[in-house]
Protein backbone atom coordinates (compact mmCIF):
# COMPACT_ATOMS: atom_id res chain seq x y z
CA UNK A 1 0.00 0.00 0.00
CA UNK A 2 1.46 3.33 -1.08
CA UNK A 3 0.62 5.33 2.07
CA UNK A 4 2.25 2.72 4.32
CA UNK A 5 5.33 2.61 2.13
CA UNK A 6 5.61 6.42 1.97
CA UNK A 7 5.27 6.91 5.73
CA UNK A 8 7.79 4.17 6.47
CA UNK A 9 10.32 5.63 4.04
CA UNK A 10 9.81 9.13 5.46
CA UNK A 11 10.42 8.04 9.05
CA UNK A 12 13.37 5.83 8.15
CA UNK A 13 15.09 8.64 6.27
CA UNK A 14 14.38 11.29 8.93
CA UNK A 15 17.58 10.58 10.84
CA UNK A 16 15.62 10.41 14.13
CA UNK A 17 15.87 6.66 14.64
CA UNK A 18 16.52 4.97 16.94
CA UNK A 19 14.27 7.12 19.13
CA UNK A 20 13.71 6.70 22.86
CA UNK A 21 9.94 6.89 23.23
CA UNK A 22 9.56 5.84 26.86
CA UNK A 23 11.84 4.67 29.68
CA UNK A 24 13.25 1.30 28.62
CA UNK A 25 11.70 1.50 25.16
CA UNK A 26 13.16 2.50 21.77
CA UNK A 27 11.55 2.86 18.35
CA UNK A 28 14.25 1.30 16.16
CA UNK A 29 12.65 1.15 12.71
CA UNK A 30 9.46 1.65 10.69
CA UNK A 31 8.66 -0.51 7.68
CA UNK A 32 5.76 -1.48 5.45
CA UNK A 33 4.47 -4.83 4.24
CA UNK A 34 1.39 -4.70 2.04
CA UNK A 35 -1.38 -3.03 4.05
CA UNK A 36 0.74 -2.94 7.23
CA UNK A 37 2.64 0.05 8.56
CA UNK A 38 4.91 -1.58 11.12
CA UNK A 39 6.59 0.08 14.07
CA UNK A 40 9.44 -2.03 15.46
CA UNK A 41 10.02 -1.23 19.12
CA UNK A 42 12.72 -2.62 21.39
CA UNK A 43 12.05 -3.15 25.10
CA UNK A 44 14.89 -3.42 27.60
CA UNK A 45 15.53 -6.88 29.01
CA UNK A 46 14.40 -5.71 32.44
CA UNK A 47 11.19 -4.30 30.97
CA UNK A 48 10.53 -7.56 29.14
CA UNK A 49 10.82 -9.44 32.43
CA UNK A 50 8.11 -7.20 33.86
CA UNK A 51 5.80 -8.08 30.96
CA UNK A 52 6.31 -11.77 31.65
CA UNK A 53 5.43 -11.32 35.33
CA UNK A 54 2.45 -9.02 34.83
CA UNK A 55 0.17 -9.65 31.80
CA UNK A 56 -1.88 -6.58 32.74
CA UNK A 57 0.99 -4.41 31.56
CA UNK A 58 0.65 -5.84 28.03
CA UNK A 59 -3.09 -5.13 28.12
CA UNK A 60 -2.38 -1.58 29.21
CA UNK A 61 0.13 -1.16 26.39
CA UNK A 62 -2.44 -2.29 23.82
CA UNK A 63 -5.02 0.21 25.07
CA UNK A 64 -2.49 3.01 25.11
CA UNK A 65 -1.17 2.15 21.66
CA UNK A 66 -4.77 2.28 20.42
CA UNK A 67 -5.20 5.76 21.92
CA UNK A 68 -2.01 6.88 20.18
CA UNK A 69 -2.87 5.36 16.81
CA UNK A 70 -6.45 6.64 16.83
CA UNK A 71 -5.69 10.19 17.97
CA UNK A 72 -6.77 13.06 15.72
CA UNK A 73 -3.16 13.85 14.81
CA UNK A 74 -2.91 10.40 13.19
CA UNK A 75 -6.21 10.50 11.33
CA UNK A 76 -4.38 10.58 7.98
CA UNK A 77 -3.17 7.05 8.71
CA UNK A 78 -6.69 5.69 8.39
CA UNK A 79 -7.86 7.76 5.42
CA UNK A 80 -7.65 4.46 3.56
CA UNK A 81 -9.87 1.73 5.01
CA UNK A 82 -7.33 -0.99 4.26
CA UNK A 83 -4.37 0.35 6.26
CA UNK A 84 -3.36 -1.51 9.43
CA UNK A 85 -0.90 -0.02 11.93
CA UNK A 86 1.12 -2.70 13.71
CA UNK A 87 3.41 -2.36 16.72
CA UNK A 88 5.95 -5.13 17.17
CA UNK A 89 7.62 -5.13 20.58
CA UNK A 90 10.90 -7.05 20.78
CA UNK A 91 13.41 -7.62 23.54
CA UNK A 92 16.58 -5.64 22.84
CA UNK A 93 19.03 -7.70 20.83
CA UNK A 94 16.45 -10.32 19.84
CA UNK A 95 14.53 -10.67 16.54
CA UNK A 96 11.66 -12.49 18.29
CA UNK A 97 8.45 -10.50 18.73
CA UNK A 98 7.35 -10.39 22.37
CA UNK A 99 4.00 -8.62 21.88
CA UNK A 100 2.28 -7.38 18.71
CA UNK A 101 -0.77 -5.11 18.32
CA UNK A 102 -2.76 -4.29 15.16
CA UNK A 103 -4.99 -1.22 14.84
CA UNK A 104 -7.27 -0.54 11.87
CA UNK A 105 -9.83 2.13 11.03
CA UNK A 106 -12.53 -0.18 12.40
CA UNK A 107 -10.78 -0.32 15.76
CA UNK A 108 -10.66 3.47 15.90
CA UNK A 109 -14.34 3.81 15.01
CA UNK A 110 -15.27 1.80 18.11
CA UNK A 111 -12.66 3.39 20.34
CA UNK A 112 -13.11 6.44 22.52
CA UNK A 113 -10.74 8.62 20.49
CA UNK A 114 -10.76 11.43 23.03
CA UNK A 115 -7.63 9.85 24.44
CA UNK A 116 -9.23 8.76 27.72
CA UNK A 117 -7.62 5.82 29.46
CA UNK A 118 -9.12 4.40 32.64
CA UNK A 119 -7.24 4.93 35.90
CA UNK A 120 -6.23 1.28 36.33
CA UNK A 121 -4.75 1.08 32.82
CA UNK A 122 -2.86 4.34 33.27
CA UNK A 123 -1.51 3.18 36.62
CA UNK A 124 -0.28 -0.12 35.12
CA UNK A 125 1.40 1.76 32.30
CA UNK A 126 3.10 4.23 34.65
CA UNK A 127 4.18 1.37 36.92
CA UNK A 128 5.94 -0.27 33.97
CA UNK A 129 7.67 3.00 33.17
CA UNK A 130 8.80 3.36 36.78
CA UNK A 131 10.21 -0.17 36.81
CA UNK A 132 12.19 0.54 33.65
CA UNK A 133 13.39 3.86 35.08
CA UNK A 134 14.58 2.24 38.31
CA UNK A 135 16.68 -0.22 36.30
CA UNK A 136 18.50 2.65 34.55
CA UNK A 137 20.27 3.66 37.76
CA UNK A 138 20.07 6.46 40.28
CA UNK A 139 22.35 9.14 38.83
CA UNK A 140 20.79 12.59 38.36
CA UNK A 141 23.68 14.35 36.73
CA UNK A 142 26.04 16.57 38.68
CA UNK A 143 23.55 17.67 41.31
CA UNK A 144 22.40 14.48 42.99
CA UNK A 145 20.98 10.98 42.91
CA UNK A 146 17.48 9.60 42.52
CA UNK A 147 16.60 8.15 45.90
CA UNK A 148 13.19 6.85 44.87
CA UNK A 149 10.78 6.64 41.94
CA UNK A 150 7.13 5.77 42.46
CA UNK A 151 3.66 6.21 41.01
CA UNK A 152 1.45 8.52 43.07
CA UNK A 153 -1.99 9.02 41.59
CA UNK A 154 -1.45 9.97 37.95
CA UNK A 155 2.13 11.11 38.48
CA UNK A 156 5.56 9.56 38.29
CA UNK A 157 7.34 11.03 41.32
CA UNK A 158 11.13 11.26 41.54
CA UNK A 159 12.75 11.95 44.91
CA UNK A 160 16.18 13.49 44.29
CA UNK A 161 18.82 13.75 47.01
CA UNK A 162 21.11 16.69 46.29
CA UNK A 163 24.86 16.12 46.69
CA UNK A 164 25.39 19.41 48.49
CA UNK A 165 23.10 21.62 50.57
CA UNK A 166 24.03 24.66 48.49
CA UNK A 167 22.65 23.01 45.36
CA UNK A 168 19.08 23.69 46.46
CA UNK A 169 19.70 27.36 45.69
CA UNK A 170 20.85 26.34 42.22
CA UNK A 171 17.70 24.25 41.74
CA UNK A 172 15.51 27.16 42.83
CA UNK A 173 17.32 29.63 40.58
CA UNK A 174 17.05 27.37 37.55
CA UNK A 175 13.55 25.97 38.16
CA UNK A 176 11.99 27.84 35.25
CA UNK A 177 14.67 26.62 32.87
CA UNK A 178 14.36 23.07 34.19
CA UNK A 179 10.60 22.99 33.64
CA UNK A 180 10.93 24.50 30.16
CA UNK A 181 13.50 21.88 29.14
CA UNK A 182 11.45 19.01 30.53
CA UNK A 183 8.32 20.30 28.77
CA UNK A 184 10.26 20.42 25.53
CA UNK A 185 11.31 16.81 25.95
CA UNK A 186 8.04 15.43 27.35
CA UNK A 187 5.26 17.43 25.68
CA UNK A 188 4.65 14.71 23.07
CA UNK A 189 5.22 11.80 25.45
CA UNK A 190 2.52 9.23 26.05
CA UNK A 191 2.09 9.95 29.79
CA UNK A 192 1.37 13.65 29.27
CA UNK A 193 -1.03 12.94 26.43
CA UNK A 194 -2.94 10.56 28.68
CA UNK A 195 -3.27 13.05 31.52
CA UNK A 196 -0.34 11.90 33.65
CA UNK A 197 2.52 14.04 34.88
CA UNK A 198 6.04 14.02 36.30
CA UNK A 199 7.04 15.39 39.68
CA UNK A 200 10.57 16.01 40.96
CA UNK A 201 11.01 16.42 44.70
CA UNK A 202 14.48 17.77 45.50
CA UNK A 203 15.80 17.86 49.05
CA UNK A 204 19.13 18.76 50.62
CA UNK A 205 21.27 16.27 52.50
CA UNK A 206 20.05 17.41 55.90
CA UNK A 207 16.44 17.12 54.67
CA UNK A 208 15.66 20.52 56.17
CA UNK A 209 14.70 22.16 52.86
CA UNK A 210 13.12 20.94 49.68
CA UNK A 211 11.70 22.02 46.35
CA UNK A 212 9.06 20.34 44.19
CA UNK A 213 8.64 20.82 40.44
CA UNK A 214 5.79 19.44 38.36
CA UNK A 215 5.49 18.91 34.62
CA UNK A 216 2.14 18.04 33.03
CA UNK A 217 0.12 19.20 30.05
CA UNK A 218 -1.34 22.19 31.89
CA UNK A 219 2.09 23.40 33.00
CA UNK A 220 3.62 22.95 29.55
CA UNK A 221 0.70 24.59 27.75
CA UNK A 222 0.99 27.61 30.05
CA UNK A 223 4.53 28.20 28.79
CA UNK A 224 3.28 29.00 25.27
mmCIF file of C-alpha atoms in Angstrom:
data_model
loop_
_atom_site.group_PDB
_atom_site.id
_atom_site.type_symbol
_atom_site.label_atom_id
_atom_site.label_comp_id
_atom_site.label_asym_id
_atom_site.label_seq_id
_atom_site.Cartn_x
_atom_site.Cartn_y
_atom_site.Cartn_z
ATOM 1 C CA UNK A 1 0.000 0.000 0.000
ATOM 2 C CA UNK A 2 1.458 3.334 -1.080
ATOM 3 C CA UNK A 3 0.620 5.335 2.068
ATOM 4 C CA UNK A 4 2.250 2.725 4.319
ATOM 5 C CA UNK A 5 5.334 2.612 2.127
ATOM 6 C CA UNK A 6 5.614 6.424 1.966
ATOM 7 C CA UNK A 7 5.268 6.908 5.728
ATOM 8 C CA UNK A 8 7.789 4.166 6.471
ATOM 9 C CA UNK A 9 10.321 5.631 4.039
ATOM 10 C CA UNK A 10 9.808 9.133 5.457
ATOM 11 C CA UNK A 11 10.423 8.040 9.052
ATOM 12 C CA UNK A 12 13.368 5.827 8.152
ATOM 13 C CA UNK A 13 15.089 8.637 6.272
ATOM 14 C CA UNK A 14 14.378 11.288 8.931
ATOM 15 C CA UNK A 15 17.577 10.579 10.844
ATOM 16 C CA UNK A 16 15.621 10.411 14.125
ATOM 17 C CA UNK A 17 15.871 6.661 14.639
ATOM 18 C CA UNK A 18 16.520 4.966 16.942
ATOM 19 C CA UNK A 19 14.274 7.120 19.126
ATOM 20 C CA UNK A 20 13.711 6.697 22.860
ATOM 21 C CA UNK A 21 9.943 6.888 23.228
ATOM 22 C CA UNK A 22 9.557 5.844 26.864
ATOM 23 C CA UNK A 23 11.845 4.665 29.682
ATOM 24 C CA UNK A 24 13.247 1.304 28.624
ATOM 25 C CA UNK A 25 11.697 1.501 25.160
ATOM 26 C CA UNK A 26 13.161 2.502 21.768
ATOM 27 C CA UNK A 27 11.554 2.857 18.348
ATOM 28 C CA UNK A 28 14.253 1.300 16.160
ATOM 29 C CA UNK A 29 12.645 1.154 12.713
ATOM 30 C CA UNK A 30 9.464 1.654 10.690
ATOM 31 C CA UNK A 31 8.656 -0.508 7.682
ATOM 32 C CA UNK A 32 5.757 -1.478 5.452
ATOM 33 C CA UNK A 33 4.472 -4.826 4.235
ATOM 34 C CA UNK A 34 1.386 -4.703 2.040
ATOM 35 C CA UNK A 35 -1.383 -3.033 4.047
ATOM 36 C CA UNK A 36 0.742 -2.940 7.229
ATOM 37 C CA UNK A 37 2.636 0.054 8.564
ATOM 38 C CA UNK A 38 4.913 -1.583 11.117
ATOM 39 C CA UNK A 39 6.592 0.082 14.074
ATOM 40 C CA UNK A 40 9.441 -2.025 15.464
ATOM 41 C CA UNK A 41 10.015 -1.233 19.122
ATOM 42 C CA UNK A 42 12.717 -2.621 21.393
ATOM 43 C CA UNK A 43 12.054 -3.154 25.102
ATOM 44 C CA UNK A 44 14.886 -3.419 27.596
ATOM 45 C CA UNK A 45 15.529 -6.877 29.014
ATOM 46 C CA UNK A 46 14.400 -5.705 32.443
ATOM 47 C CA UNK A 47 11.190 -4.302 30.973
ATOM 48 C CA UNK A 48 10.526 -7.565 29.137
ATOM 49 C CA UNK A 49 10.825 -9.437 32.428
ATOM 50 C CA UNK A 50 8.113 -7.202 33.857
ATOM 51 C CA UNK A 51 5.796 -8.078 30.957
ATOM 52 C CA UNK A 52 6.307 -11.769 31.651
ATOM 53 C CA UNK A 53 5.429 -11.323 35.334
ATOM 54 C CA UNK A 54 2.446 -9.019 34.825
ATOM 55 C CA UNK A 55 0.174 -9.649 31.805
ATOM 56 C CA UNK A 56 -1.885 -6.581 32.742
ATOM 57 C CA UNK A 57 0.986 -4.412 31.558
ATOM 58 C CA UNK A 58 0.655 -5.843 28.033
ATOM 59 C CA UNK A 59 -3.089 -5.127 28.123
ATOM 60 C CA UNK A 60 -2.379 -1.577 29.215
ATOM 61 C CA UNK A 61 0.131 -1.160 26.391
ATOM 62 C CA UNK A 62 -2.435 -2.285 23.822
ATOM 63 C CA UNK A 63 -5.018 0.213 25.067
ATOM 64 C CA UNK A 64 -2.485 3.014 25.108
ATOM 65 C CA UNK A 65 -1.167 2.150 21.660
ATOM 66 C CA UNK A 66 -4.768 2.283 20.422
ATOM 67 C CA UNK A 67 -5.203 5.759 21.923
ATOM 68 C CA UNK A 68 -2.013 6.879 20.181
ATOM 69 C CA UNK A 69 -2.867 5.363 16.807
ATOM 70 C CA UNK A 70 -6.454 6.642 16.833
ATOM 71 C CA UNK A 71 -5.689 10.194 17.969
ATOM 72 C CA UNK A 72 -6.774 13.064 15.723
ATOM 73 C CA UNK A 73 -3.156 13.852 14.811
ATOM 74 C CA UNK A 74 -2.911 10.397 13.195
ATOM 75 C CA UNK A 75 -6.210 10.499 11.329
ATOM 76 C CA UNK A 76 -4.376 10.582 7.982
ATOM 77 C CA UNK A 77 -3.170 7.049 8.706
ATOM 78 C CA UNK A 78 -6.692 5.691 8.391
ATOM 79 C CA UNK A 79 -7.862 7.757 5.421
ATOM 80 C CA UNK A 80 -7.654 4.458 3.558
ATOM 81 C CA UNK A 81 -9.866 1.732 5.012
ATOM 82 C CA UNK A 82 -7.333 -0.986 4.264
ATOM 83 C CA UNK A 83 -4.367 0.350 6.265
ATOM 84 C CA UNK A 84 -3.359 -1.513 9.431
ATOM 85 C CA UNK A 85 -0.904 -0.020 11.935
ATOM 86 C CA UNK A 86 1.119 -2.700 13.706
ATOM 87 C CA UNK A 87 3.411 -2.356 16.719
ATOM 88 C CA UNK A 88 5.952 -5.132 17.169
ATOM 89 C CA UNK A 89 7.623 -5.131 20.580
ATOM 90 C CA UNK A 90 10.898 -7.052 20.782
ATOM 91 C CA UNK A 91 13.410 -7.618 23.540
ATOM 92 C CA UNK A 92 16.579 -5.642 22.841
ATOM 93 C CA UNK A 93 19.035 -7.701 20.828
ATOM 94 C CA UNK A 94 16.454 -10.320 19.837
ATOM 95 C CA UNK A 95 14.525 -10.666 16.543
ATOM 96 C CA UNK A 96 11.656 -12.492 18.291
ATOM 97 C CA UNK A 97 8.448 -10.504 18.732
ATOM 98 C CA UNK A 98 7.351 -10.387 22.367
ATOM 99 C CA UNK A 99 3.996 -8.615 21.883
ATOM 100 C CA UNK A 100 2.281 -7.378 18.714
ATOM 101 C CA UNK A 101 -0.769 -5.106 18.319
ATOM 102 C CA UNK A 102 -2.757 -4.293 15.156
ATOM 103 C CA UNK A 103 -4.986 -1.220 14.836
ATOM 104 C CA UNK A 104 -7.275 -0.540 11.872
ATOM 105 C CA UNK A 105 -9.834 2.130 11.026
ATOM 106 C CA UNK A 106 -12.533 -0.180 12.402
ATOM 107 C CA UNK A 107 -10.784 -0.317 15.763
ATOM 108 C CA UNK A 108 -10.662 3.472 15.900
ATOM 109 C CA UNK A 109 -14.343 3.808 15.013
ATOM 110 C CA UNK A 110 -15.275 1.802 18.112
ATOM 111 C CA UNK A 111 -12.658 3.390 20.341
ATOM 112 C CA UNK A 112 -13.108 6.443 22.521
ATOM 113 C CA UNK A 113 -10.740 8.615 20.492
ATOM 114 C CA UNK A 114 -10.759 11.433 23.027
ATOM 115 C CA UNK A 115 -7.632 9.851 24.435
ATOM 116 C CA UNK A 116 -9.230 8.757 27.715
ATOM 117 C CA UNK A 117 -7.620 5.817 29.458
ATOM 118 C CA UNK A 118 -9.121 4.395 32.635
ATOM 119 C CA UNK A 119 -7.244 4.931 35.897
ATOM 120 C CA UNK A 120 -6.228 1.283 36.325
ATOM 121 C CA UNK A 121 -4.747 1.080 32.816
ATOM 122 C CA UNK A 122 -2.861 4.345 33.270
ATOM 123 C CA UNK A 123 -1.507 3.183 36.621
ATOM 124 C CA UNK A 124 -0.277 -0.122 35.124
ATOM 125 C CA UNK A 125 1.401 1.765 32.302
ATOM 126 C CA UNK A 126 3.101 4.228 34.648
ATOM 127 C CA UNK A 127 4.177 1.369 36.922
ATOM 128 C CA UNK A 128 5.944 -0.271 33.973
ATOM 129 C CA UNK A 129 7.669 3.005 33.174
ATOM 130 C CA UNK A 130 8.803 3.359 36.782
ATOM 131 C CA UNK A 131 10.212 -0.174 36.815
ATOM 132 C CA UNK A 132 12.188 0.543 33.652
ATOM 133 C CA UNK A 133 13.387 3.856 35.082
ATOM 134 C CA UNK A 134 14.580 2.241 38.309
ATOM 135 C CA UNK A 135 16.681 -0.216 36.303
ATOM 136 C CA UNK A 136 18.503 2.649 34.552
ATOM 137 C CA UNK A 137 20.266 3.657 37.762
ATOM 138 C CA UNK A 138 20.072 6.459 40.280
ATOM 139 C CA UNK A 139 22.354 9.136 38.835
ATOM 140 C CA UNK A 140 20.786 12.588 38.361
ATOM 141 C CA UNK A 141 23.681 14.351 36.725
ATOM 142 C CA UNK A 142 26.040 16.575 38.682
ATOM 143 C CA UNK A 143 23.547 17.673 41.307
ATOM 144 C CA UNK A 144 22.397 14.482 42.991
ATOM 145 C CA UNK A 145 20.983 10.980 42.910
ATOM 146 C CA UNK A 146 17.481 9.597 42.519
ATOM 147 C CA UNK A 147 16.604 8.153 45.901
ATOM 148 C CA UNK A 148 13.191 6.850 44.872
ATOM 149 C CA UNK A 149 10.779 6.635 41.937
ATOM 150 C CA UNK A 150 7.131 5.766 42.456
ATOM 151 C CA UNK A 151 3.659 6.211 41.012
ATOM 152 C CA UNK A 152 1.451 8.520 43.074
ATOM 153 C CA UNK A 153 -1.995 9.022 41.590
ATOM 154 C CA UNK A 154 -1.446 9.971 37.951
ATOM 155 C CA UNK A 155 2.130 11.114 38.478
ATOM 156 C CA UNK A 156 5.561 9.555 38.294
ATOM 157 C CA UNK A 157 7.336 11.034 41.323
ATOM 158 C CA UNK A 158 11.125 11.263 41.535
ATOM 159 C CA UNK A 159 12.752 11.952 44.907
ATOM 160 C CA UNK A 160 16.176 13.486 44.286
ATOM 161 C CA UNK A 161 18.821 13.753 47.013
ATOM 162 C CA UNK A 162 21.111 16.687 46.291
ATOM 163 C CA UNK A 163 24.862 16.118 46.694
ATOM 164 C CA UNK A 164 25.393 19.406 48.490
ATOM 165 C CA UNK A 165 23.105 21.622 50.572
ATOM 166 C CA UNK A 166 24.033 24.660 48.493
ATOM 167 C CA UNK A 167 22.651 23.006 45.361
ATOM 168 C CA UNK A 168 19.078 23.689 46.463
ATOM 169 C CA UNK A 169 19.704 27.364 45.692
ATOM 170 C CA UNK A 170 20.848 26.335 42.220
ATOM 171 C CA UNK A 171 17.702 24.250 41.740
ATOM 172 C CA UNK A 172 15.513 27.164 42.829
ATOM 173 C CA UNK A 173 17.316 29.634 40.583
ATOM 174 C CA UNK A 174 17.050 27.374 37.547
ATOM 175 C CA UNK A 175 13.549 25.966 38.155
ATOM 176 C CA UNK A 176 11.989 27.837 35.247
ATOM 177 C CA UNK A 177 14.671 26.623 32.868
ATOM 178 C CA UNK A 178 14.357 23.074 34.187
ATOM 179 C CA UNK A 179 10.597 22.995 33.644
ATOM 180 C CA UNK A 180 10.929 24.499 30.157
ATOM 181 C CA UNK A 181 13.502 21.884 29.137
ATOM 182 C CA UNK A 182 11.449 19.012 30.527
ATOM 183 C CA UNK A 183 8.316 20.299 28.775
ATOM 184 C CA UNK A 184 10.257 20.423 25.534
ATOM 185 C CA UNK A 185 11.306 16.808 25.952
ATOM 186 C CA UNK A 186 8.044 15.430 27.349
ATOM 187 C CA UNK A 187 5.263 17.427 25.675
ATOM 188 C CA UNK A 188 4.652 14.708 23.073
ATOM 189 C CA UNK A 189 5.225 11.804 25.445
ATOM 190 C CA UNK A 190 2.524 9.229 26.047
ATOM 191 C CA UNK A 191 2.092 9.949 29.790
ATOM 192 C CA UNK A 192 1.372 13.652 29.268
ATOM 193 C CA UNK A 193 -1.033 12.941 26.429
ATOM 194 C CA UNK A 194 -2.936 10.559 28.676
ATOM 195 C CA UNK A 195 -3.274 13.052 31.516
ATOM 196 C CA UNK A 196 -0.340 11.896 33.650
ATOM 197 C CA UNK A 197 2.517 14.035 34.881
ATOM 198 C CA UNK A 198 6.035 14.019 36.295
ATOM 199 C CA UNK A 199 7.042 15.385 39.681
ATOM 200 C CA UNK A 200 10.574 16.007 40.958
ATOM 201 C CA UNK A 201 11.010 16.417 44.695
ATOM 202 C CA UNK A 202 14.477 17.769 45.500
ATOM 203 C CA UNK A 203 15.799 17.857 49.054
ATOM 204 C CA UNK A 204 19.132 18.757 50.620
ATOM 205 C CA UNK A 205 21.274 16.267 52.503
ATOM 206 C CA UNK A 206 20.055 17.408 55.899
ATOM 207 C CA UNK A 207 16.440 17.123 54.670
ATOM 208 C CA UNK A 208 15.660 20.521 56.168
ATOM 209 C CA UNK A 209 14.704 22.156 52.864
ATOM 210 C CA UNK A 210 13.125 20.937 49.684
ATOM 211 C CA UNK A 211 11.700 22.019 46.352
ATOM 212 C CA UNK A 212 9.061 20.336 44.190
ATOM 213 C CA UNK A 213 8.636 20.823 40.438
ATOM 214 C CA UNK A 214 5.791 19.439 38.360
ATOM 215 C CA UNK A 215 5.493 18.909 34.622
ATOM 216 C CA UNK A 216 2.143 18.044 33.035
ATOM 217 C CA UNK A 217 0.119 19.202 30.049
ATOM 218 C CA UNK A 218 -1.342 22.191 31.887
ATOM 219 C CA UNK A 219 2.090 23.396 33.002
ATOM 220 C CA UNK A 220 3.623 22.949 29.554
ATOM 221 C CA UNK A 221 0.704 24.593 27.749
ATOM 222 C CA UNK A 222 0.991 27.607 30.050
ATOM 223 C CA UNK A 223 4.529 28.197 28.794
ATOM 224 C CA UNK A 224 3.276 29.003 25.271
#
